[in-house]
Amino acid sequence: MPWDQVKYFGNKEGHGKIFLFDFKHPDEGVRELSVEGDSGLRLFPHGISLWHNKDSGEIFLFVVNHSPSYDCVEKFLYLPKKRALKHIKTYRDPAFRLANDVLATGEDSFYFTNIGYFHSHLGNMLELLPLLPFGNVVYYDGNTYRQVVDNLLTPNGIAMSLDGKYVYLCTSLARDLMIFQREENGNLVLLEEVPLYTSLDNPTVEHATGNILIGTQHVNHKMIAHLENPLVPAASQVLLLKTHGSNVTAVSELYSDDGSSLWGSTVASLYNKSMLIGTVYHKLMYCKVNVL
Amino acid sequence: MHEKPTGGLVVGLLLLVVLSTIACGVAVGFAVYNHNKSADNEEKIEQMKEVQSLSLGFMWEDRVTSMPPTDYGEFLNRVMEESIKQDRNSELGALSLKTQYAHWMGFGKEIVSHDRPGPCTKVFGADGGSEDLVILQNGLMFMTSGFLHPFEGRVLLYDFNKPNMTVLNVNIVKGPDSDFRADDFHPHGMSSWEENGQIYLYVLNHAKARDSVEMFQFDNSTQTITHLRNFTSPDFNFMNDLVMVSKLSFFITNFLRWRDPARIELEIRLMSHFGTILFYDGTKPSTTAATTVFRSLSMPNGINMSPDGKFIYVAEYGTMNLKVYKRNLLDNSLTEHDTRNTETAVDNIAVEPHTGDLWIGCHPILNKVHDYINSGATGISPSQVLRVKLNEGKIVELIETYVNDSREISASTSAAYYNGKMVITTLSDNHILVCDAVAID
């Protein structure tokens, strides 16, 4: 979060990083991608999304970037040969409040979530204590920024189904997965709210099946303490939701931990019976999945 | 001629007056005293009812008030005293009884995911349920059935070596000294003992008069069990499960202090700690056979023993704790060795002989299983299986191996592992569940 930037980096030249992991070569571990272009860029990343241009083969990365005064989205072009990212553009607008995640829908269009209205730590606390639903989802169509969903309580991660028809939105304190129908003009129509009784963070969609994997937090108070102090353990959980069209047909808990192995899981990715679980401050976990 | 009254007559009259005054006084005093005493009791009970209602937030039910007032007044007093004295689940100890009860009962808890260790099959034939199980070395599994009304008490059999067969009923034959009555057989927990090639089964029976343990011998050739004798004791209240340490001796859990529905409900609602563990020496007469080895437990449910006999495992249902006791092999006394809060209502424990792992049938949402029992097995109750790994009697890891919202199996009470398969038995489903235990490490 933006106030942590000051806490951890202060006036020093610290910055965030973007890593690459290859499921086909898991033993190579994670590699940092260097960033070219715009030396003034100070990256403090949060949510990330990928747009693959099928015709040109280009891969674009959209990343939510925090700074103490404002939030924005940075666009990068992935340069596979150099294992680097080239900074292309910064999207900045007053529509960015306290941004969390981004969902790319084209080379120059995306959705992003505002987890809250106030950008300051105090403002965020005052907003969340009475559980005020001041979060929203905004759509940028290449020209203008437009709010498409309003009155949300802590909308967190956002992802899209493989065919682009449905948008999946995770809410943290509201503990629901919201499934929207995506319209031509970018509007979102609410189809279903799936209660999962655990704090949802980021969803990813599995390429082979279209199933949704969500990194979640089932012990909230531990996570809040962990966010304040990274040395305090937090629990971890990963849920798998099987989908059929816009319906969720089954829910399965793939991973659950009280903090003995992994602290604070926020996202999980499944590829060919292997799973990578990501956390806020802790490590990455790579698992073999033999239950499916 | 009129004479004046003599002094004697005056004294006599005075005496009469004085005595009658005293007598009246005594009579009135007695009446007043009696009246106050019963009014006191009534008032006291009314006050306590109010306190109970306020603290528990429940409507006082008529059937509880049908108990004689002095009797349940005393009972309430004792229960409240015991409840205040005991230290419950330490993290929740500071909360009010009502909040603790709501947490224990799982109000607001939901089962969302369905997780299995592998593909599962329903095996039918377990009508009346299959509350507890024992698995013999040769792959025969016996289960008790008929815990809930109006099902009849039976013993069931499933053979792991013949997986395509259904669950079968085992015929009960009376032995020469047996006083077994099929219409007074309401089985609950069970244990087994194998010695010199003989197989003995011990079933806890909630007989009308008093709980007793029925001893049977299994005849493999006829596939019947012969009732040999029973064990009972004046110390048996509402028992639950037992584990044999020899052919005639066992540890047994005293689940509840009371046996009638009204008092049981009260005991549960006030989360009482009247549970005990008894050691029963079957070589002694029934009046002296039982000794209390541990007291003040909150509804101890399933009980079992480590393969080397050194540790006794108890599922403490009322606190949701799994307890490990170190057993003194000489005098069968128990000392606390380890305890772990499981956050689920742990029922029966099975011990896997090769690894020493515990497999526990659990009720993840307690209010649902209580409604299920009270309504005569209607409704649903989710199921869950915990597997516990231990090292030298210390609990190392708790693993949730199976969870289901009741669609596949409802109100799981026991679970066990045999030869690559996990089995789950229930309170009153007409099937058991056998799963391939593929995804376990």
mmCIF file with all atom_site columns, C-alpha atoms in Angstrom, chain B residues 154-318:
data_model
loop_
_atom_site.group_PDB
_atom_site.id
_atom_site.type_symbol
_atom_site.label_atom_id
_atom_site.label_alt_id
_atom_site.label_comp_id
_atom_site.label_asym_id
_atom_site.label_entity_id
_atom_site.label_seq_id
_atom_site.pdbx_PDB_ins_code
_atom_site.Cartn_x
_atom_site.Cartn_y
_atom_site.Cartn_z
_atom_site.occupancy
_atom_site.B_iso_or_equiv
_atom_site.pdbx_formal_charge
_atom_site.auth_seq_id
_atom_site.auth_comp_id
_atom_site.auth_asym_id
_atom_site.auth_atom_id
_atom_site.pdbx_PDB_model_num
ATOM 1   C CA . ARG B 1 154 ? -27.443 -53.924 15.503 1.00 0.00 ? 154 ARG B CA 1
ATOM 2   C CA . VAL B 1 155 ? -23.855 -54.814 14.774 1.00 0.00 ? 155 VAL B CA 1
ATOM 3   C CA . LEU B 1 156 ? -22.800 -54.424 11.131 1.00 0.00 ? 156 LEU B CA 1
ATOM 4   C CA . LEU B 1 157 ? -19.960 -55.880 9.097  1.00 0.00 ? 157 LEU B CA 1
ATOM 5   C CA . TYR B 1 158 ? -17.996 -54.645 6.081  1.00 0.00 ? 158 TYR B CA 1
ATOM 6   C CA . ASP B 1 159 ? -15.165 -56.713 4.621  1.00 0.00 ? 159 ASP B CA 1
ATOM 7   C CA . PHE B 1 160 ? -12.334 -54.694 3.042  1.00 0.00 ? 160 PHE B CA 1
ATOM 8   C CA . ASN B 1 161 ? -11.276 -57.895 1.269  1.00 0.00 ? 161 ASN B CA 1
ATOM 9   C CA . LYS B 1 162 ? -14.636 -58.047 -0.490 1.00 0.00 ? 162 LYS B CA 1
ATOM 10  C CA . PRO B 1 163 ? -15.131 -54.441 -1.544 1.00 0.00 ? 163 PRO B CA 1
ATOM 11  C CA . ASN B 1 164 ? -18.043 -55.169 -3.864 1.00 0.00 ? 164 ASN B CA 1
ATOM 12  C CA . MET B 1 165 ? -20.206 -56.461 -1.028 1.00 0.00 ? 165 MET B CA 1
ATOM 13  C CA . THR B 1 166 ? -22.601 -54.232 0.840  1.00 0.00 ? 166 THR B CA 1
ATOM 14  C CA . VAL B 1 167 ? -22.644 -53.685 4.588  1.00 0.00 ? 167 VAL B CA 1
ATOM 15  C CA . LEU B 1 168 ? -24.127 -56.764 6.276  1.00 0.00 ? 168 LEU B CA 1
ATOM 16  C CA . ASN B 1 169 ? -25.963 -57.363 9.523  1.00 0.00 ? 169 ASN B CA 1
ATOM 17  C CA . VAL B 1 170 ? -24.212 -59.636 12.014 1.00 0.00 ? 170 VAL B CA 1
ATOM 18  C CA . ASN B 1 171 ? -26.458 -62.139 13.786 1.00 0.00 ? 171 ASN B CA 1
ATOM 19  C CA . ILE B 1 172 ? -26.296 -62.089 17.551 1.00 0.00 ? 172 ILE B CA 1
ATOM 20  C CA . VAL B 1 173 ? -26.496 -65.402 19.372 1.00 0.00 ? 173 VAL B CA 1
ATOM 21  C CA . LYS B 1 174 ? -26.896 -65.760 23.131 1.00 0.00 ? 174 LYS B CA 1
ATOM 22  C CA . GLY B 1 175 ? -24.163 -67.612 24.990 1.00 0.00 ? 175 GLY B CA 1
ATOM 23  C CA . PRO B 1 176 ? -24.822 -69.944 27.946 1.00 0.00 ? 176 PRO B CA 1
ATOM 24  C CA . ASP B 1 177 ? -24.590 -67.245 30.673 1.00 0.00 ? 177 ASP B CA 1
ATOM 25  C CA . SER B 1 178 ? -25.996 -64.491 28.551 1.00 0.00 ? 178 SER B CA 1
ATOM 26  C CA . ASP B 1 179 ? -28.927 -62.282 29.546 1.00 0.00 ? 179 ASP B CA 1
ATOM 27  C CA . PHE B 1 180 ? -28.840 -60.355 26.290 1.00 0.00 ? 180 PHE B CA 1
ATOM 28  C CA . ARG B 1 181 ? -32.079 -58.761 25.165 1.00 0.00 ? 181 ARG B CA 1
ATOM 29  C CA . ALA B 1 182 ? -32.331 -57.564 21.597 1.00 0.00 ? 182 ALA B CA 1
ATOM 30  C CA . ASP B 1 183 ? -35.065 -55.076 22.544 1.00 0.00 ? 183 ASP B CA 1
ATOM 31  C CA . ASP B 1 184 ? -32.823 -53.433 25.151 1.00 0.00 ? 184 ASP B CA 1
ATOM 32  C CA . PHE B 1 185 ? -29.840 -53.024 22.844 1.00 0.00 ? 185 PHE B CA 1
ATOM 33  C CA . HIS B 1 186 ? -28.978 -49.398 21.974 1.00 0.00 ? 186 HIS B CA 1
ATOM 34  C CA . PRO B 1 187 ? -25.331 -49.508 20.932 1.00 0.00 ? 187 PRO B CA 1
ATOM 35  C CA . HIS B 1 188 ? -22.938 -46.587 20.922 1.00 0.00 ? 188 HIS B CA 1
ATOM 36  C CA . GLY B 1 189 ? -19.132 -46.960 21.112 1.00 0.00 ? 189 GLY B CA 1
ATOM 37  C CA . MET B 1 190 ? -17.248 -50.186 20.531 1.00 0.00 ? 190 MET B CA 1
ATOM 38  C CA . SER B 1 191 ? -13.819 -51.745 20.878 1.00 0.00 ? 191 SER B CA 1
ATOM 39  C CA . SER B 1 192 ? -12.210 -55.083 20.063 1.00 0.00 ? 192 SER B CA 1
ATOM 40  C CA . TRP B 1 193 ? -9.634  -57.471 21.482 1.00 0.00 ? 193 TRP B CA 1
ATOM 41  C CA . GLU B 1 194 ? -7.795  -60.220 19.624 1.00 0.00 ? 194 GLU B CA 1
ATOM 42  C CA . GLU B 1 195 ? -6.140  -62.974 21.661 1.00 0.00 ? 195 GLU B CA 1
ATOM 43  C CA . ASN B 1 196 ? -5.046  -66.535 20.795 1.00 0.00 ? 196 ASN B CA 1
ATOM 44  C CA . GLY B 1 197 ? -6.815  -66.353 17.480 1.00 0.00 ? 197 GLY B CA 1
ATOM 45  C CA . GLN B 1 198 ? -10.085 -65.381 19.183 1.00 0.00 ? 198 GLN B CA 1
ATOM 46  C CA . ILE B 1 199 ? -11.846 -62.172 18.303 1.00 0.00 ? 199 ILE B CA 1
ATOM 47  C CA . TYR B 1 200 ? -13.864 -60.361 20.970 1.00 0.00 ? 200 TYR B CA 1
ATOM 48  C CA . LEU B 1 201 ? -16.095 -57.329 20.433 1.00 0.00 ? 201 LEU B CA 1
ATOM 49  C CA . TYR B 1 202 ? -17.223 -54.991 23.198 1.00 0.00 ? 202 TYR B CA 1
ATOM 50  C CA . VAL B 1 203 ? -20.183 -52.731 22.608 1.00 0.00 ? 203 VAL B CA 1
ATOM 51  C CA . LEU B 1 204 ? -21.401 -49.947 24.854 1.00 0.00 ? 204 LEU B CA 1
ATOM 52  C CA . ASN B 1 205 ? -25.128 -50.393 25.321 1.00 0.00 ? 205 ASN B CA 1
ATOM 53  C CA . HIS B 1 206 ? -27.461 -47.671 26.594 1.00 0.00 ? 206 HIS B CA 1
ATOM 54  C CA . ALA B 1 207 ? -29.730 -50.203 28.257 1.00 0.00 ? 207 ALA B CA 1
ATOM 55  C CA . LYS B 1 208 ? -32.844 -48.791 29.904 1.00 0.00 ? 208 LYS B CA 1
ATOM 56  C CA . ALA B 1 209 ? -31.794 -49.409 33.482 1.00 0.00 ? 209 ALA B CA 1
ATOM 57  C CA . ARG B 1 210 ? -28.120 -48.579 33.260 1.00 0.00 ? 210 ARG B CA 1
ATOM 58  C CA . ASP B 1 211 ? -25.374 -48.302 30.631 1.00 0.00 ? 211 ASP B CA 1
ATOM 59  C CA . SER B 1 212 ? -23.423 -51.524 30.225 1.00 0.00 ? 212 SER B CA 1
ATOM 60  C CA . VAL B 1 213 ? -20.680 -52.954 28.020 1.00 0.00 ? 213 VAL B CA 1
ATOM 61  C CA . GLU B 1 214 ? -21.767 -56.107 26.138 1.00 0.00 ? 214 GLU B CA 1
ATOM 62  C CA . MET B 1 215 ? -19.023 -58.628 25.372 1.00 0.00 ? 215 MET B CA 1
ATOM 63  C CA . PHE B 1 216 ? -19.290 -60.772 22.225 1.00 0.00 ? 216 PHE B CA 1
ATOM 64  C CA . GLN B 1 217 ? -17.116 -63.383 20.586 1.00 0.00 ? 217 GLN B CA 1
ATOM 65  C CA . PHE B 1 218 ? -16.939 -63.454 16.791 1.00 0.00 ? 218 PHE B CA 1
ATOM 66  C CA . ASP B 1 219 ? -17.196 -66.763 14.975 1.00 0.00 ? 219 ASP B CA 1
ATOM 67  C CA . ASN B 1 220 ? -15.672 -66.386 11.512 1.00 0.00 ? 220 ASN B CA 1
ATOM 68  C CA . SER B 1 221 ? -17.137 -69.629 10.159 1.00 0.00 ? 221 SER B CA 1
ATOM 69  C CA . THR B 1 222 ? -20.741 -68.692 10.898 1.00 0.00 ? 222 THR B CA 1
ATOM 70  C CA . GLN B 1 223 ? -20.168 -64.919 10.727 1.00 0.00 ? 223 GLN B CA 1
ATOM 71  C CA . THR B 1 224 ? -22.131 -64.491 13.963 1.00 0.00 ? 224 THR B CA 1
ATOM 72  C CA . ILE B 1 225 ? -21.295 -62.967 17.321 1.00 0.00 ? 225 ILE B CA 1
ATOM 73  C CA . THR B 1 226 ? -22.086 -64.766 20.576 1.00 0.00 ? 226 THR B CA 1
ATOM 74  C CA . HIS B 1 227 ? -23.017 -62.662 23.576 1.00 0.00 ? 227 HIS B CA 1
ATOM 75  C CA . LEU B 1 228 ? -20.924 -63.834 26.538 1.00 0.00 ? 228 LEU B CA 1
ATOM 76  C CA . ARG B 1 229 ? -21.545 -61.383 29.378 1.00 0.00 ? 229 ARG B CA 1
ATOM 77  C CA . ASN B 1 230 ? -21.776 -57.713 30.183 1.00 0.00 ? 230 ASN B CA 1
ATOM 78  C CA . PHE B 1 231 ? -19.878 -55.272 32.348 1.00 0.00 ? 231 PHE B CA 1
ATOM 79  C CA . THR B 1 232 ? -21.662 -52.571 34.299 1.00 0.00 ? 232 THR B CA 1
ATOM 80  C CA . SER B 1 233 ? -21.050 -50.333 37.281 1.00 0.00 ? 233 SER B CA 1
ATOM 81  C CA . PRO B 1 234 ? -22.920 -47.927 39.546 1.00 0.00 ? 234 PRO B CA 1
ATOM 82  C CA . ASP B 1 235 ? -20.403 -45.334 38.297 1.00 0.00 ? 235 ASP B CA 1
ATOM 83  C CA . PHE B 1 236 ? -21.694 -45.618 34.733 1.00 0.00 ? 236 PHE B CA 1
ATOM 84  C CA . ASN B 1 237 ? -23.770 -42.566 33.822 1.00 0.00 ? 237 ASN B CA 1
ATOM 85  C CA . PHE B 1 238 ? -24.235 -41.697 30.129 1.00 0.00 ? 238 PHE B CA 1
ATOM 86  C CA . MET B 1 239 ? -21.187 -43.357 28.640 1.00 0.00 ? 239 MET B CA 1
ATOM 87  C CA . ASN B 1 240 ? -19.817 -43.018 25.135 1.00 0.00 ? 240 ASN B CA 1
ATOM 88  C CA . ASP B 1 241 ? -16.851 -45.058 23.981 1.00 0.00 ? 241 ASP B CA 1
ATOM 89  C CA . LEU B 1 242 ? -14.346 -47.565 25.321 1.00 0.00 ? 242 LEU B CA 1
ATOM 90  C CA . VAL B 1 243 ? -10.943 -49.045 24.491 1.00 0.00 ? 243 VAL B CA 1
ATOM 91  C CA . MET B 1 244 ? -9.810  -52.477 25.640 1.00 0.00 ? 244 MET B CA 1
ATOM 92  C CA . VAL B 1 245 ? -6.429  -52.890 27.293 1.00 0.00 ? 245 VAL B CA 1
ATOM 93  C CA . SER B 1 246 ? -6.910  -56.615 27.912 1.00 0.00 ? 246 SER B CA 1
ATOM 94  C CA . LYS B 1 247 ? -9.627  -59.175 27.406 1.00 0.00 ? 247 LYS B CA 1
ATOM 95  C CA . LEU B 1 248 ? -11.526 -57.978 30.470 1.00 0.00 ? 248 LEU B CA 1
ATOM 96  C CA . SER B 1 249 ? -10.264 -54.468 31.196 1.00 0.00 ? 249 SER B CA 1
ATOM 97  C CA . PHE B 1 250 ? -10.901 -51.172 29.478 1.00 0.00 ? 250 PHE B CA 1
ATOM 98  C CA . PHE B 1 251 ? -10.933 -47.407 29.665 1.00 0.00 ? 251 PHE B CA 1
ATOM 99  C CA . ILE B 1 252 ? -14.367 -45.893 29.161 1.00 0.00 ? 252 ILE B CA 1
ATOM 100 C CA . THR B 1 253 ? -15.526 -42.296 28.676 1.00 0.00 ? 253 THR B CA 1
ATOM 101 C CA . ASN B 1 254 ? -18.330 -40.912 30.799 1.00 0.00 ? 254 ASN B CA 1
ATOM 102 C CA . PHE B 1 255 ? -19.819 -38.447 28.329 1.00 0.00 ? 255 PHE B CA 1
ATOM 103 C CA . LEU B 1 256 ? -22.597 -36.892 30.397 1.00 0.00 ? 256 LEU B CA 1
ATOM 104 C CA . ARG B 1 257 ? -23.594 -36.961 34.041 1.00 0.00 ? 257 ARG B CA 1
ATOM 105 C CA . TRP B 1 258 ? -27.308 -37.282 33.370 1.00 0.00 ? 258 TRP B CA 1
ATOM 106 C CA . ARG B 1 259 ? -29.291 -39.781 31.313 1.00 0.00 ? 259 ARG B CA 1
ATOM 107 C CA . ASP B 1 260 ? -32.711 -38.208 30.850 1.00 0.00 ? 260 ASP B CA 1
ATOM 108 C CA . PRO B 1 261 ? -33.370 -35.856 27.912 1.00 0.00 ? 261 PRO B CA 1
ATOM 109 C CA . ALA B 1 262 ? -34.275 -32.779 29.987 1.00 0.00 ? 262 ALA B CA 1
ATOM 110 C CA . ARG B 1 263 ? -31.164 -32.830 32.140 1.00 0.00 ? 263 ARG B CA 1
ATOM 111 C CA . ILE B 1 264 ? -28.966 -33.791 29.204 1.00 0.00 ? 264 ILE B CA 1
ATOM 112 C CA . GLU B 1 265 ? -30.119 -30.714 27.321 1.00 0.00 ? 265 GLU B CA 1
ATOM 113 C CA . LEU B 1 266 ? -29.360 -28.546 30.326 1.00 0.00 ? 266 LEU B CA 1
ATOM 114 C CA . GLU B 1 267 ? -25.961 -30.144 30.778 1.00 0.00 ? 267 GLU B CA 1
ATOM 115 C CA . ILE B 1 268 ? -25.060 -29.494 27.157 1.00 0.00 ? 268 ILE B CA 1
ATOM 116 C CA . ARG B 1 269 ? -26.394 -25.940 27.039 1.00 0.00 ? 269 ARG B CA 1
ATOM 117 C CA . LEU B 1 270 ? -24.425 -24.976 30.090 1.00 0.00 ? 270 LEU B CA 1
ATOM 118 C CA . MET B 1 271 ? -21.311 -26.602 28.576 1.00 0.00 ? 271 MET B CA 1
ATOM 119 C CA . SER B 1 272 ? -20.760 -28.578 31.758 1.00 0.00 ? 272 SER B CA 1
ATOM 120 C CA . HIS B 1 273 ? -17.607 -30.356 32.806 1.00 0.00 ? 273 HIS B CA 1
ATOM 121 C CA . PHE B 1 274 ? -19.053 -33.464 34.426 1.00 0.00 ? 274 PHE B CA 1
ATOM 122 C CA . GLY B 1 275 ? -17.254 -35.875 32.115 1.00 0.00 ? 275 GLY B CA 1
ATOM 123 C CA . THR B 1 276 ? -14.801 -38.453 33.420 1.00 0.00 ? 276 THR B CA 1
ATOM 124 C CA . ILE B 1 277 ? -12.625 -41.315 32.209 1.00 0.00 ? 277 ILE B CA 1
ATOM 125 C CA . LEU B 1 278 ? -13.029 -44.579 34.110 1.00 0.00 ? 278 LEU B CA 1
ATOM 126 C CA . PHE B 1 279 ? -10.784 -47.603 34.180 1.00 0.00 ? 279 PHE B CA 1
ATOM 127 C CA . TYR B 1 280 ? -12.791 -50.811 34.443 1.00 0.00 ? 280 TYR B CA 1
ATOM 128 C CA . ASP B 1 281 ? -11.222 -54.020 35.752 1.00 0.00 ? 281 ASP B CA 1
ATOM 129 C CA . GLY B 1 282 ? -13.486 -56.795 34.527 1.00 0.00 ? 282 GLY B CA 1
ATOM 130 C CA . THR B 1 283 ? -12.015 -59.332 36.933 1.00 0.00 ? 283 THR B CA 1
ATOM 131 C CA . LYS B 1 284 ? -13.578 -57.479 39.870 1.00 0.00 ? 284 LYS B CA 1
ATOM 132 C CA . PRO B 1 285 ? -17.295 -57.467 40.768 1.00 0.00 ? 285 PRO B CA 1
ATOM 133 C CA . SER B 1 286 ? -19.327 -54.723 39.110 1.00 0.00 ? 286 SER B CA 1
ATOM 134 C CA . THR B 1 287 ? -19.690 -52.694 42.276 1.00 0.00 ? 287 THR B CA 1
ATOM 135 C CA . THR B 1 288 ? -15.943 -52.136 42.639 1.00 0.00 ? 288 THR B CA 1
ATOM 136 C CA . ALA B 1 289 ? -14.670 -52.657 39.098 1.00 0.00 ? 289 ALA B CA 1
ATOM 137 C CA . ALA B 1 290 ? -14.580 -49.014 37.991 1.00 0.00 ? 290 ALA B CA 1
ATOM 138 C CA . THR B 1 291 ? -12.110 -46.358 39.148 1.00 0.00 ? 291 THR B CA 1
ATOM 139 C CA . THR B 1 292 ? -12.154 -42.747 38.014 1.00 0.00 ? 292 THR B CA 1
ATOM 140 C CA . VAL B 1 293 ? -8.803  -41.932 36.402 1.00 0.00 ? 293 VAL B CA 1
ATOM 141 C CA . PHE B 1 294 ? -9.624  -38.461 35.126 1.00 0.00 ? 294 PHE B CA 1
ATOM 142 C CA . ARG B 1 295 ? -12.442 -36.101 35.987 1.00 0.00 ? 295 ARG B CA 1
ATOM 143 C CA . SER B 1 296 ? -13.885 -32.679 35.117 1.00 0.00 ? 296 SER B CA 1
ATOM 144 C CA . LEU B 1 297 ? -13.714 -33.146 31.369 1.00 0.00 ? 297 LEU B CA 1
ATOM 145 C CA . SER B 1 298 ? -16.167 -31.507 29.046 1.00 0.00 ? 298 SER B CA 1
ATOM 146 C CA . MET B 1 299 ? -18.065 -34.332 27.326 1.00 0.00 ? 299 MET B CA 1
ATOM 147 C CA . PRO B 1 300 ? -15.275 -36.796 26.539 1.00 0.00 ? 300 PRO B CA 1
ATOM 148 C CA . ASN B 1 301 ? -16.408 -38.698 23.467 1.00 0.00 ? 301 ASN B CA 1
ATOM 149 C CA . GLY B 1 302 ? -14.197 -41.090 21.483 1.00 0.00 ? 302 GLY B CA 1
ATOM 150 C CA . ILE B 1 303 ? -11.336 -42.872 23.208 1.00 0.00 ? 303 ILE B CA 1
ATOM 151 C CA . ASN B 1 304 ? -8.561  -45.027 21.811 1.00 0.00 ? 304 ASN B CA 1
ATOM 152 C CA . MET B 1 305 ? -5.035  -46.211 22.538 1.00 0.00 ? 305 MET B CA 1
ATOM 153 C CA . SER B 1 306 ? -1.662  -46.051 20.772 1.00 0.00 ? 306 SER B CA 1
ATOM 154 C CA . PRO B 1 307 ? -0.443  -49.384 19.316 1.00 0.00 ? 307 PRO B CA 1
ATOM 155 C CA . ASP B 1 308 ? 2.184   -49.717 22.084 1.00 0.00 ? 308 ASP B CA 1
ATOM 156 C CA . GLY B 1 309 ? -0.381  -49.020 24.816 1.00 0.00 ? 309 GLY B CA 1
ATOM 157 C CA . LYS B 1 310 ? 1.573   -46.064 26.171 1.00 0.00 ? 310 LYS B CA 1
ATOM 158 C CA . PHE B 1 311 ? -0.860  -43.296 25.243 1.00 0.00 ? 311 PHE B CA 1
ATOM 159 C CA . ILE B 1 312 ? -4.605  -42.878 25.512 1.00 0.00 ? 312 ILE B CA 1
ATOM 160 C CA . TYR B 1 313 ? -6.331  -40.516 23.086 1.00 0.00 ? 313 TYR B CA 1
ATOM 161 C CA . VAL B 1 314 ? -9.569  -38.766 24.011 1.00 0.00 ? 314 VAL B CA 1
ATOM 162 C CA . ALA B 1 315 ? -11.780 -36.527 21.881 1.00 0.00 ? 315 ALA B CA 1
ATOM 163 C CA . GLU B 1 316 ? -13.113 -33.870 24.261 1.00 0.00 ? 316 GLU B CA 1
ATOM 164 C CA . TYR B 1 317 ? -16.261 -32.873 22.447 1.00 0.00 ? 317 TYR B CA 1
ATOM 165 C CA . GLY B 1 318 ? -17.261 -29.986 24.733 1.00 0.00 ? 318 GLY B CA 1
#
